[in-house]
Coordinates of C-alpha atoms and ligand atoms in Angstrom, one line a residue:
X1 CA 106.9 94.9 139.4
X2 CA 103.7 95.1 137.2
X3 CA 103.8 96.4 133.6
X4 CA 101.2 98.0 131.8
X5 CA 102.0 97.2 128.3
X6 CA 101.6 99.7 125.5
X7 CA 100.9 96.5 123.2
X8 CA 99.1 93.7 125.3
X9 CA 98.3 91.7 121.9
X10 CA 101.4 92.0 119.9
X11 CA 104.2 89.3 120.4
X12 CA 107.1 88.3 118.5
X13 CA 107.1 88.7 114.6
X14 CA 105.9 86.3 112.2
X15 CA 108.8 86.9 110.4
X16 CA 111.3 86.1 113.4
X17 CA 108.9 82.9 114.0
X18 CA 108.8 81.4 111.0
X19 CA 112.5 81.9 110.2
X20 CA 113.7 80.6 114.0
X21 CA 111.5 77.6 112.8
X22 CA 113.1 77.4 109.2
X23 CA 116.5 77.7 110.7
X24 CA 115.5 74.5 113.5
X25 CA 113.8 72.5 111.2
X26 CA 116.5 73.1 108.0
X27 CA 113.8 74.2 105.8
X28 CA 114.2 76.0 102.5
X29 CA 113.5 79.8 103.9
X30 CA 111.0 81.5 101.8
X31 CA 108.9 83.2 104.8
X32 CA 110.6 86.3 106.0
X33 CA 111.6 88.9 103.1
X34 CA 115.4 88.8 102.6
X35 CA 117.2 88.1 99.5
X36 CA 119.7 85.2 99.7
X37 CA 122.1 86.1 96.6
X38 CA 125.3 88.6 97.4
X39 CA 125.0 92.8 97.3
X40 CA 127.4 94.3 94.9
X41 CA 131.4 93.7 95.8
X42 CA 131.6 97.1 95.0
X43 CA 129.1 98.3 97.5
X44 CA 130.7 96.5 100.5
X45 CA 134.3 97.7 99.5
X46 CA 132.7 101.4 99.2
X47 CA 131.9 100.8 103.0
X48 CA 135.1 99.3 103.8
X49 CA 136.7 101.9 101.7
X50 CA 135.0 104.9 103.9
X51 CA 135.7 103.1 107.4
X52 CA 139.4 102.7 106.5
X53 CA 139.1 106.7 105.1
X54 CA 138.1 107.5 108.4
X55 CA 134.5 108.5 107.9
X56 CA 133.6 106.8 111.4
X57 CA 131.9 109.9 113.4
X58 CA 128.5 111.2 113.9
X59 CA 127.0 112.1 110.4
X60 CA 124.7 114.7 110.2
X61 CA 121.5 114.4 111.8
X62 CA 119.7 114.4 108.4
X63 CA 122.4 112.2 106.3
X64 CA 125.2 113.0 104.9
X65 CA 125.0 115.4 102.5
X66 CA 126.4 114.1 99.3
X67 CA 123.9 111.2 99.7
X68 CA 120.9 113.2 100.6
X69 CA 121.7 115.0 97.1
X70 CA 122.2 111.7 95.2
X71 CA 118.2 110.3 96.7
X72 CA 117.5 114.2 95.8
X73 CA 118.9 113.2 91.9
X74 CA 117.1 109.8 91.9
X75 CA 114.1 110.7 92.7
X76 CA 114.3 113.4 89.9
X77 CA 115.1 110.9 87.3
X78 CA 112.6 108.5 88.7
X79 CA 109.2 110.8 89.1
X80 CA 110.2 114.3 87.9
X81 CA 110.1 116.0 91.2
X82 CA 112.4 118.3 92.5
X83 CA 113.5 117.8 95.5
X84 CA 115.1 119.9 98.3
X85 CA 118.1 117.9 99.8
X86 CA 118.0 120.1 103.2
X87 CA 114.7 120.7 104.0
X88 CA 112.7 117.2 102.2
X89 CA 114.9 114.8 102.7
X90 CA 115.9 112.4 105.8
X91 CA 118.0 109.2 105.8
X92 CA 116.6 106.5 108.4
X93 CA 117.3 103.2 110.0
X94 CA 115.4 101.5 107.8
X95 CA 112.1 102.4 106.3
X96 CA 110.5 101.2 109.8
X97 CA 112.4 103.5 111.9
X98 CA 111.2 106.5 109.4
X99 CA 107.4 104.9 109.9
X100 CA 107.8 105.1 113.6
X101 CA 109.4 108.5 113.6
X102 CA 106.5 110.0 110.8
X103 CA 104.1 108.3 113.2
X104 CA 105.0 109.6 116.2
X105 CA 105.1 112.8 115.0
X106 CA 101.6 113.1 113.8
X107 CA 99.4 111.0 115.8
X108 CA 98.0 111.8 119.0
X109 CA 95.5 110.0 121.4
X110 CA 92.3 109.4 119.6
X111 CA 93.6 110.1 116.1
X112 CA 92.6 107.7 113.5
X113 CA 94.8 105.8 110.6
X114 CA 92.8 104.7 108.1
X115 CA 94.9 101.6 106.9
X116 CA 94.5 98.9 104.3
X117 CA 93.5 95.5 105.1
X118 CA 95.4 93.1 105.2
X119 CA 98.9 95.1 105.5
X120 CA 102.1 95.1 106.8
X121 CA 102.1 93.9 110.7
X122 CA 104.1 97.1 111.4
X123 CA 101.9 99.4 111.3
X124 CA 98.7 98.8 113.6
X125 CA 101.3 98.6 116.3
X126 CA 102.7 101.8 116.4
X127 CA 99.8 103.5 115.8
X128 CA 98.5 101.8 118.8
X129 CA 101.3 102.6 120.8
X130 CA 100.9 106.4 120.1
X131 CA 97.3 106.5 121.0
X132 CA 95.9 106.2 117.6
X133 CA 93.3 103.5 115.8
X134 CA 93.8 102.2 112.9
X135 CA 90.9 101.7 111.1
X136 CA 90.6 98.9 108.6
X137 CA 89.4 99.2 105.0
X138 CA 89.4 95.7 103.2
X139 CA 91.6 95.8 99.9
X140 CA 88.7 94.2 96.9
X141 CA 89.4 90.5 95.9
X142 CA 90.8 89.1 93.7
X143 CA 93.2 92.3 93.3
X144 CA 93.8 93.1 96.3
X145 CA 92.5 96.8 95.4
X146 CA 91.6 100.0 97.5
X147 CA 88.5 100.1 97.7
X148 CA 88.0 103.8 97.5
X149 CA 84.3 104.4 98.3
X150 CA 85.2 102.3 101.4
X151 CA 88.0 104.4 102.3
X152 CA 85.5 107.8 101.7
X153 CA 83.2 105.8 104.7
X154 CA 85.6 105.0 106.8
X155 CA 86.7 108.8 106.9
X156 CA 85.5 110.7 110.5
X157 CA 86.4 114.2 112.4
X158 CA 89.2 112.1 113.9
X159 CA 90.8 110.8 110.7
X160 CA 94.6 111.6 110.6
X161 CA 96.4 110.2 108.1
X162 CA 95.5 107.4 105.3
X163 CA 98.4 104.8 105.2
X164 CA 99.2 102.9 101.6
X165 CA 101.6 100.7 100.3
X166 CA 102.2 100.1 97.2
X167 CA 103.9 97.7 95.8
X168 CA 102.0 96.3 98.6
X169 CA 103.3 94.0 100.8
X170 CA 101.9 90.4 101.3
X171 CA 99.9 90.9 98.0
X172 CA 102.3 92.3 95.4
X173 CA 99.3 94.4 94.3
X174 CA 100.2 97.7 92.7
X175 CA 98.0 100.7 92.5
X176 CA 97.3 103.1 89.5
X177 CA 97.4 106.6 88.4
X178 CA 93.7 106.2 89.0
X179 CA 94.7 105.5 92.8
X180 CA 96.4 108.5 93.2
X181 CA 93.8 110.5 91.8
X182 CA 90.9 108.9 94.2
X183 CA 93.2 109.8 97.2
X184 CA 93.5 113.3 95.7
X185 CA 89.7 113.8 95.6
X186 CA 89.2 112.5 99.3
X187 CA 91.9 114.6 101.0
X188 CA 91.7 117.4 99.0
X189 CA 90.5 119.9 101.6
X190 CA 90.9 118.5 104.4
X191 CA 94.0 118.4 107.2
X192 CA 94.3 114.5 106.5
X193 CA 98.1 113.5 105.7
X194 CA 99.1 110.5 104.0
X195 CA 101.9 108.1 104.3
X196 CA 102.9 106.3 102.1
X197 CA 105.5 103.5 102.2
X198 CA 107.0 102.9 98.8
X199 CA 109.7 100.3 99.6
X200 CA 109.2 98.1 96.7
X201 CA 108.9 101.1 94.5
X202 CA 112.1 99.0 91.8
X203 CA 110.2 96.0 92.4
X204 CA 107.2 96.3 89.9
X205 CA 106.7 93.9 87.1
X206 CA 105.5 93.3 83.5
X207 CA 106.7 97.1 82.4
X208 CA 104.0 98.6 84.8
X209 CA 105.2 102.1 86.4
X210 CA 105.7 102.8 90.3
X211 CA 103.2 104.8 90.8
X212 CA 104.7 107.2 94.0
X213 CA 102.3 110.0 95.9
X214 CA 105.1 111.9 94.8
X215 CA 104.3 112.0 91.6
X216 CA 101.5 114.7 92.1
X217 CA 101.7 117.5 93.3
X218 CA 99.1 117.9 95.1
X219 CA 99.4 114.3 97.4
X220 CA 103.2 115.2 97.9
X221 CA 102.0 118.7 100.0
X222 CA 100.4 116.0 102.3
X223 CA 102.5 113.1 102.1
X224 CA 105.4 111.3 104.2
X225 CA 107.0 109.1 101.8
X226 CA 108.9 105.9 102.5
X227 CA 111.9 104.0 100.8
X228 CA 114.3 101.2 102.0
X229 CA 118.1 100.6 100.6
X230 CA 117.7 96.9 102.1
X231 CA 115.3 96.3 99.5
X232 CA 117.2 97.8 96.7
X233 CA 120.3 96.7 97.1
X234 CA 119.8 93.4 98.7
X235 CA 121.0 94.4 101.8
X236 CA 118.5 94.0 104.3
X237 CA 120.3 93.9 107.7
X238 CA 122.0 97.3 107.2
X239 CA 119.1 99.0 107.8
X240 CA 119.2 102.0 105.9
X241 CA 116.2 103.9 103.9
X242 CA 115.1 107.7 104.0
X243 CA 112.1 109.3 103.8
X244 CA 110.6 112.2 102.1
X245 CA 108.1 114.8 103.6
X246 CA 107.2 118.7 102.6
X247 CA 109.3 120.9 104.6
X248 CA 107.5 122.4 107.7
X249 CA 106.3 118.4 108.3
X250 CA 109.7 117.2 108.0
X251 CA 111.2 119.7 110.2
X252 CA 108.6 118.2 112.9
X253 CA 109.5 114.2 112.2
X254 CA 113.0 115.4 112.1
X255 CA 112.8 116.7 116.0
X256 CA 111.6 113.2 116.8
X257 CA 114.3 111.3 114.4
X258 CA 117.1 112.9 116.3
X259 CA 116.0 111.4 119.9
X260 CA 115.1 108.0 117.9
X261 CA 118.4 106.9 116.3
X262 CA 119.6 110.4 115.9
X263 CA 121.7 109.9 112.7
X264 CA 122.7 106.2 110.6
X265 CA 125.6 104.5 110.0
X266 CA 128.3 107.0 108.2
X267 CA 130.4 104.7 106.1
X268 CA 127.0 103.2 104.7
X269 CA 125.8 106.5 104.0
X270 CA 128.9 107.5 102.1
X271 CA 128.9 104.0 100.4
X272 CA 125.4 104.3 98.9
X273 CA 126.2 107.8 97.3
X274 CA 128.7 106.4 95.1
X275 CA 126.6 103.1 94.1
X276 CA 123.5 105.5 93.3
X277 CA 126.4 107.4 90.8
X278 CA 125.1 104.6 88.3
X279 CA 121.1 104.4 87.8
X280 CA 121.4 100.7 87.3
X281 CA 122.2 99.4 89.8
X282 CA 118.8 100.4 91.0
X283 CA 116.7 100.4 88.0
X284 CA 118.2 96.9 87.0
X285 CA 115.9 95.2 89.8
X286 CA 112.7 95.1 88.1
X287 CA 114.2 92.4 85.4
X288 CA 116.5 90.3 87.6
X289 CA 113.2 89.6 90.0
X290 CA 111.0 89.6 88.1
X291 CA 112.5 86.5 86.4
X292 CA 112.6 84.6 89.6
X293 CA 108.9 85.0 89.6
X294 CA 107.9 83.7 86.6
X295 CA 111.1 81.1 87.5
X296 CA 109.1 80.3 90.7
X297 CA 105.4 80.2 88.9
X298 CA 107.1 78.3 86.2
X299 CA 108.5 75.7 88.8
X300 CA 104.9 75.5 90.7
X301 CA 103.2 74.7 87.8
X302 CA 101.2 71.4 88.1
X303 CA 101.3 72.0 91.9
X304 CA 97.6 71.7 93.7
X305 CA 98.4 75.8 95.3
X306 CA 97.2 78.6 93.1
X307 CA 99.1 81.6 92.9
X308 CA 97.7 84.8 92.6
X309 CA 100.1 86.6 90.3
X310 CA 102.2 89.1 92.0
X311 CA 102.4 92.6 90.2
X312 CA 105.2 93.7 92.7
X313 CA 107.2 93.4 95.9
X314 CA 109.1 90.0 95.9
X315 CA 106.5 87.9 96.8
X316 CA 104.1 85.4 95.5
X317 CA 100.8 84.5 97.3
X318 CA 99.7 80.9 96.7
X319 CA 96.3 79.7 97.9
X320 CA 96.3 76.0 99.1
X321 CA 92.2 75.2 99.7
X322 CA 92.8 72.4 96.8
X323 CA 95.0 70.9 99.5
X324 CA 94.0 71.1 102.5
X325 CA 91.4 73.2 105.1
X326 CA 93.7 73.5 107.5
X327 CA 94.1 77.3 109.6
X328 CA 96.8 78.7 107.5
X329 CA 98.8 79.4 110.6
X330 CA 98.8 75.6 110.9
X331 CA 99.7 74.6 107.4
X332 CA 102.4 76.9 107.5
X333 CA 104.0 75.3 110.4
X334 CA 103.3 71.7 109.2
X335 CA 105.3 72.8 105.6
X336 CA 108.2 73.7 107.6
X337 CA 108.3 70.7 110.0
X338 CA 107.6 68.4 108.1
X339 CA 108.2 69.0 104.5
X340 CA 110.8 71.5 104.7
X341 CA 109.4 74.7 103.2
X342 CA 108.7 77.8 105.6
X343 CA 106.4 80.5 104.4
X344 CA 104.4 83.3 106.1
X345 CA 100.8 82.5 107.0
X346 CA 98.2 85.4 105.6
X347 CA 96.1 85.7 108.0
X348 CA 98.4 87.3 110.6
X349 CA 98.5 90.3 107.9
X350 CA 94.9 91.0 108.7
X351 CA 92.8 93.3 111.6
X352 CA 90.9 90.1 112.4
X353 CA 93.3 87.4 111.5
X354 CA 90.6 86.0 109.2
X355 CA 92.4 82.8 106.8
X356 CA 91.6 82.5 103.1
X357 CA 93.8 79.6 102.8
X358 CA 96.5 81.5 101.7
X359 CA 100.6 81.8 102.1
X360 CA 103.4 84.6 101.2
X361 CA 106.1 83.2 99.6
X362 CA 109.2 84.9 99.3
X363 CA 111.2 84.4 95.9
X364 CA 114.0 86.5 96.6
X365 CA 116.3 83.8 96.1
X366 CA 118.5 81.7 93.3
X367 CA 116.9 79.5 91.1
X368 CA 118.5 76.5 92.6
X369 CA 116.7 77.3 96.5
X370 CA 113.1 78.2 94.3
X371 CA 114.0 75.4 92.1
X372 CA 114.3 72.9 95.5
X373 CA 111.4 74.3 97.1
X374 CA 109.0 74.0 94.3
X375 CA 109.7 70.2 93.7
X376 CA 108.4 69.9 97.7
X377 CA 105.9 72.1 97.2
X378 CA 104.9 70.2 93.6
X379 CA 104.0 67.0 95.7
X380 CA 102.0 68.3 98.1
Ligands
LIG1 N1 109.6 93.1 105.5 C1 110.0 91.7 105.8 C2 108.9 90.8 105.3 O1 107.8 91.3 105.0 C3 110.2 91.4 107.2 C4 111.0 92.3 108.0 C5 111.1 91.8 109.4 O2 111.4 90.7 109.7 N2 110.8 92.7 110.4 O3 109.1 89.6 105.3

């Protein structure tokens, strides 16, 4: 039988690669983004809790209610929005399966997705696989910035939506209030949505805000907004996040979402209420990672990479031409193998895969793993 694949160039995830290699080799793990310290004992016995209560059914297709309200109360405290709990607000399988859903809603063959460059391998794909384009706009060096003007270019009849990510993930860039006003001005008018996936949103540094779409009013009649409670609370593989869309858009992406994964996991859902009861447990984050950064930057300190400081997200880029001109793809392998450290390779984060001799580095991790992995990395 012959298949036509939707996706003839995709193949497995870096993130699954690198980590099947890490696991093979018995490297230190720093490529694929998972923490590697326990989630709150409180947080699993609230899931126990509500499994042994019986809350084991079907939850409604939106989430459950009490936690819809609790996101609806967070996000009040965290941008000053108000935000309506039946008609706003969806809980997902993870902030991917909301990104698939949003996307499927909206694009149809032709339509274009102006995305940043590099970004998150996740999204070219399902673009591609609804029809859509995505159409590159290289973020400015050495910030890793939007270049606006270049955005304004790239814009055409068939432009659908304009896809950001901030904290932005491989960079750790952030972007500004000043962002959110240049995306104002160039949609403003026009039937272009935005989507923007805020995952890292308690993961900025060095007392800077999160600056969310939702913050003005104006971007949040447009905008699909993504969040992820793996990131938050550490918990990765339960694969729970929610999204947040105007009504008469979310009522579409919701008709999707039901024939997706049609609801999420109800003890989990029930569970995350009560932990978001106390704000920090989420607001907390910012501190706790943002000393393993400076732990990590500390520890590479004398090393030949050069890091480019990361503003956000929970990881660190490190630039190794001092080293070696190896294909970063290559260098990344030969860390793992043979010295013991796996990290992603940056180029596979870009349209045409091109290598600035760079690596992600994921510091999500106790001091003693960042501690063990910088004294490898030191001798390099
Ligand atoms: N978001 C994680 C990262 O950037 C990976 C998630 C996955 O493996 N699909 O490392």
């Amino acid at each position: 039988m012959q298949i036509q694949s939707k996706l003839p160039n995709v193949g497995t995830t870096i993130f699954s690669i690198m980590s099947k290699m890490a696991m093979e080799h018995n490297a230190i793990n720093l490529s694929q983004g998972f923490p590697d310290f326990p989630l709150s004992p409180e947080l699993i016995d609230g899931v126990h809790h509500y499994m042994k209560t019986g809350m084991n059914q079907y939850a409604p297709m939106p989430g459950v209610p009490i936690l819809r309200q609790r996101i609806g109360d967070k996000l009040n405290r965290a941008y000053g929005i108000s935000v309506d709990m039946d008609t706003e607000i969806t809980v997902t399988s993870g902030a991917i399966e909301a990104i698939n859903s949003a996307m499927t809603t909206i694009i149809n063959v032709g339509d274009e997705v102006i995305i940043m460059d590099p970004a998150y391998d996740a999204y070219e794909p399902i673009i591609n696989v609804n029809g859509g384009k995505a159409i590159a706009v290289p973020l400015t060096q050495p910030d890793y910035a939007i270049d606006w003007e270049g955005v304004r270019a790239k814009i055409t009849d068939h432009t659908r939506m304009i896809l950001i990510n901030s904290p932005h993930n491989p960079s750790g860039a952030i972007i500004s209030a000043d962002d959110l006003k240049q995306l104002e001005d160039i949609t403003r008018d026009t039937e272009i949505l935005v989507l923007s996936d805020e995952v890292y949103e308690h993961i900025v540094f060095d007392g800077m805000p999160h600056q969310s779409v939702l913050r003005s009013p104006e971007l949040r009649k447009r905008s699909i907004v993504t969040y992820s409670f793996g990131k938050t609370f550490h918990a990765t593989g339960w694969r729970i996040g929610y999204m947040i869309a105007p009504p008469a858009l979310m009522a579409e992406i919701r008709k999707v979402h039901q024939y997706n994964t049609f609801t999420v996991h109800t003890p989990t859902q029930y569970a995350i209420a009560d932990h978001l009861k106390d704000p920090d447990n989420y607001e907390s984050i910012a501190g706790m990672y943002q000393q393993k950064r400076d732990y990590f930057l500390e520890q590479m300190k004398g090393s030949r990479f050069t890091p480019v400081k990361a503003k956000g997200t929970y990881f660190q880029l490190m630039n190794y031409s001092q080293i070696s001109d190896m294909p970063d793809t290559e260098i990344a392998e030969w860390l793992t193998k043979e010295h013991g450290v796996a990290s992603i390779p940056m180029s596979i984060f870009y349209q045409d895969k091109q290598d600035n001799k760079v690596l992600r580095f994921c510091f999500a991790k106790g001091e003693e793993t960042l501690k063990a992995a910088a004294e490898i990395l030191c001798k390099i």
